[in-house]
Rosetta silent file (secondary structure, phi, psi, omega in degrees, C-alpha in Angstrom):
SEQUENCE: MGKQTIRQEARRAALDAQSRRREERAERERRVEALAIKVLVAIREREAADRRAGEALTEMIETERLSAREAVQWCGDEVSTREVARLRRVAADAANPAAQEEADLGGVVSQ
SCORE:     score description
SCORE:     0.000 S_00000001
   1 L     0.000  131.280 -177.435   79.968    9.411   10.400 S_00000001
   2 L   -77.364  160.475  179.772   78.583    8.964   13.879 S_00000001
   3 H   -59.601  -39.435 -178.615   77.421    5.706   15.379 S_00000001
   4 H   -67.146  -40.799  178.492   73.848    6.971   15.604 S_00000001
   5 H   -63.410  -41.486  178.452   73.770    7.970   11.917 S_00000001
   6 H   -61.732  -44.336  179.325   75.066    4.542   10.902 S_00000001
   7 H   -62.998  -43.759  179.963   72.325    2.860   12.956 S_00000001
   8 H   -61.973  -43.983  178.909   69.627    5.085   11.483 S_00000001
   9 H   -65.219  -40.801  179.200   70.774    4.367    7.927 S_00000001
  10 H   -64.943  -43.197  179.149   70.994    0.643    8.639 S_00000001
  11 H   -62.685  -43.745  179.257   67.524    0.659   10.205 S_00000001
  12 H   -63.513  -42.534  178.961   66.114    2.587    7.227 S_00000001
  13 H   -63.190  -42.030  179.165   67.750    0.187    4.749 S_00000001
  14 H   -64.913  -43.811  179.336   66.345   -2.816    6.638 S_00000001
  15 H   -64.598  -38.849  177.552   62.853   -1.287    6.767 S_00000001
  16 H   -63.561  -43.326  179.538   62.996   -0.476    3.041 S_00000001
  17 H   -63.815  -42.461  178.799   64.049   -4.041    2.226 S_00000001
  18 H   -64.134  -40.725  178.968   61.255   -5.463    4.377 S_00000001
  19 H   -62.477  -44.160  177.978   58.738   -3.145    2.751 S_00000001
  20 H   -62.004  -42.962  179.489   59.834   -4.253   -0.745 S_00000001
  21 H   -63.771  -40.974  177.908   59.589   -7.922    0.265 S_00000001
  22 H   -61.378  -43.788 -179.923   56.089   -7.389    1.699 S_00000001
  23 H   -65.230  -41.266  178.096   54.978   -5.686   -1.521 S_00000001
  24 H   -63.283  -41.857  178.087   56.504   -8.454   -3.662 S_00000001
  25 H   -64.742  -41.216  179.467   54.730  -11.115   -1.571 S_00000001
  26 H   -64.450  -41.808  178.665   51.429   -9.226   -1.818 S_00000001
  27 H   -64.203  -43.705  177.865   51.812   -8.902   -5.594 S_00000001
  28 H   -61.084  -42.945  179.268   52.634  -12.602   -5.920 S_00000001
  29 H   -60.856  -40.016  177.773   49.603  -13.471   -3.792 S_00000001
  30 H   -63.714  -41.835  179.534   47.372  -11.376   -6.095 S_00000001
  31 H   -65.195  -45.077 -179.658   48.791  -13.168   -9.163 S_00000001
  32 H   -63.503  -40.735  178.184   48.348  -16.625   -7.602 S_00000001
  33 H   -61.040  -44.341  179.172   44.792  -15.769   -6.537 S_00000001
  34 H   -63.171  -39.698  178.666   43.906  -14.667  -10.078 S_00000001
  35 H   -68.024  -39.122  177.666   45.376  -17.885  -11.501 S_00000001
  36 H   -61.552  -39.976  177.944   43.476  -20.011   -8.984 S_00000001
  37 H   -63.343  -42.824  177.903   40.253  -18.320  -10.061 S_00000001
  38 H   -59.604  -42.284  179.190   41.053  -19.090  -13.714 S_00000001
  39 H   -61.187  -49.167 -176.449   41.636  -22.752  -12.830 S_00000001
  40 H   -66.568  -37.985  176.844   38.378  -23.075  -10.930 S_00000001
  41 H   -63.473  -45.315 -179.717   36.350  -21.299  -13.620 S_00000001
  42 H   -62.019  -40.441  178.878   37.817  -23.563  -16.307 S_00000001
  43 H   -64.425  -45.255  179.653   37.034  -26.663  -14.241 S_00000001
  44 H   -63.949  -39.654  178.004   33.449  -25.544  -13.652 S_00000001
  45 H   -63.940  -41.973  178.668   33.023  -24.720  -17.344 S_00000001
  46 H   -63.903  -43.081  178.819   34.397  -28.137  -18.285 S_00000001
  47 H   -60.548  -42.222  179.039   32.072  -29.846  -15.795 S_00000001
  48 H   -65.268  -40.913  178.825   29.089  -27.980  -17.248 S_00000001
  49 H   -65.707  -42.032  177.832   30.157  -28.882  -20.801 S_00000001
  50 H   -61.422  -41.507  179.444   30.614  -32.538  -19.816 S_00000001
  51 H   -62.451  -45.367  179.513   27.148  -32.551  -18.229 S_00000001
  52 H   -63.470  -41.469  178.343   25.555  -31.097  -21.380 S_00000001
  53 H   -63.287  -42.474  178.994   27.398  -33.582  -23.587 S_00000001
  54 H   -63.577  -38.669  177.776   26.300  -36.433  -21.334 S_00000001
  55 H   -64.306  -42.899  179.598   22.693  -35.275  -21.469 S_00000001
  56 H   -65.809  -41.644  178.471   22.786  -35.150  -25.280 S_00000001
  57 H   -64.837  -40.650  178.014   24.399  -38.586  -25.479 S_00000001
  58 H   -61.237  -41.915  177.967   21.828  -39.992  -23.070 S_00000001
  59 H   -64.604  -41.123  178.079   19.057  -38.594  -25.244 S_00000001
  60 H   -59.729  -43.119 -174.124   20.670  -40.087  -28.369 S_00000001
  61 H   -79.162  -44.752 -175.467   20.918  -43.497  -26.726 S_00000001
  62 H   -84.650  -44.872 -176.267   17.671  -43.639  -24.767 S_00000001
  63 H   -81.112  -44.471 -177.270   15.281  -41.540  -26.833 S_00000001
  64 L   -90.288   -1.244  175.052   16.641  -42.216  -30.304 S_00000001
  65 L    60.113   40.340  175.206   17.518  -45.831  -29.449 S_00000001
  66 L   -93.272  154.308  170.976   21.133  -45.667  -30.623 S_00000001
  67 L   -82.123  166.370  177.554   23.867  -47.865  -29.238 S_00000001
  68 H   -61.355  -39.342  179.264   26.903  -46.218  -27.679 S_00000001
  69 H   -63.310  -40.477  177.464   28.925  -47.275  -30.731 S_00000001
  70 H   -65.932  -39.038  177.612   26.376  -45.622  -33.053 S_00000001
  71 H   -61.614  -39.831  177.261   26.487  -42.447  -30.956 S_00000001
  72 H   -61.179  -44.595 -179.965   30.276  -42.440  -31.340 S_00000001
  73 H   -63.255  -41.825  178.796   29.902  -42.752  -35.101 S_00000001
  74 H   -64.254  -27.312  179.233   27.363  -39.921  -35.201 S_00000001
  75 L   -88.523   11.168  176.279   29.845  -37.763  -33.280 S_00000001
  76 L    68.263   31.829  179.714   32.482  -38.359  -35.928 S_00000001
  77 L    58.370   23.916  176.501   34.603  -40.554  -33.676 S_00000001
  78 L   -76.120  -19.231  177.260   35.423  -37.476  -31.536 S_00000001
  79 L  -127.271  156.187  176.183   34.531  -39.527  -28.447 S_00000001
  80 L   -98.217  169.162  176.675   35.130  -43.148  -27.548 S_00000001
  81 H   -64.348  -32.559  176.953   32.558  -45.544  -26.134 S_00000001
  82 H   -64.682  -41.973  178.705   34.389  -45.241  -22.814 S_00000001
  83 H   -66.950  -36.586  176.216   34.010  -41.441  -22.975 S_00000001
  84 H   -59.128  -45.968  179.909   30.317  -41.853  -23.822 S_00000001
  85 H   -62.501  -42.887 -179.768   29.870  -43.916  -20.660 S_00000001
  86 H   -63.210  -46.232 -178.743   31.770  -41.355  -18.559 S_00000001
  87 H   -64.985  -38.149  177.667   29.781  -38.411  -19.926 S_00000001
  88 H   -65.933  -37.137  175.918   26.493  -40.205  -19.379 S_00000001
  89 H   -63.851  -41.227  178.585   27.536  -40.890  -15.760 S_00000001
  90 H   -59.110  -46.148 -179.413   28.347  -37.205  -15.303 S_00000001
  91 H   -65.076  -41.593 -179.751   24.893  -36.251  -16.578 S_00000001
  92 H   -65.843  -41.377  178.379   23.174  -38.875  -14.428 S_00000001
  93 H   -63.977  -38.123  179.365   25.073  -37.751  -11.330 S_00000001
  94 H   -67.531  -32.872 -179.408   24.122  -34.135  -12.017 S_00000001
  95 H   -77.839  -20.466 -177.840   20.480  -35.150  -12.353 S_00000001
  96 L  -127.244   82.672 -176.532   20.604  -37.103   -9.081 S_00000001
  97 H   -59.106  -31.725  179.202   22.475  -35.053   -6.431 S_00000001
  98 H   -63.246  -40.650  178.187   21.825  -37.662   -3.709 S_00000001
  99 H   -66.117  -38.140  178.346   23.697  -40.285   -5.736 S_00000001
 100 H   -65.149  -41.593  179.565   26.553  -37.826   -6.279 S_00000001
 101 H   -63.406  -41.324  178.047   26.728  -37.091   -2.550 S_00000001
 102 H   -62.780  -42.886  178.588   26.839  -40.810   -1.794 S_00000001
 103 H   -64.076  -38.986  178.945   29.622  -41.294   -4.360 S_00000001
 104 H   -64.417  -29.790  178.767   31.547  -38.386   -2.840 S_00000001
 105 L   -87.307    8.461  178.510   31.338  -40.098    0.532 S_00000001
 106 L    76.694   27.206  177.843   32.780  -43.273   -0.935 S_00000001
 107 L    83.233    2.099  179.690   29.489  -45.121   -1.057 S_00000001
 108 L   -86.681  124.344  179.464   28.924  -44.701    2.685 S_00000001
 109 L  -106.475  128.488  178.670   25.359  -43.764    3.483 S_00000001
 110 L   -75.576  148.792 -176.625   24.677  -42.179    6.872 S_00000001
 111 L  -115.640    0.000    0.000   21.918  -43.706    8.910 S_00000001
């Protein structure tokens, strides 16, 4: 086998290996991208569900004049009073975007 043939075969083998690695990386990137989308969708869905739950709890407490403890009892102890407070904050923040923006900035208000 000549020197030139050996080089050509070696070059072809190296190019094939590089091509396979590029394809494997591209496939992995597609899988990771799809998983990232699933994560973000689930988070947004959870945030929307938390907001709706907080709105309902706020209505129970403010409109129907229940205490947080009574709201917990009406919900079959599926939530705690601490969770009621958190969900109500989520709903209040969603209703007041300026307050949410301020909280996101760590309470710093630009002047």
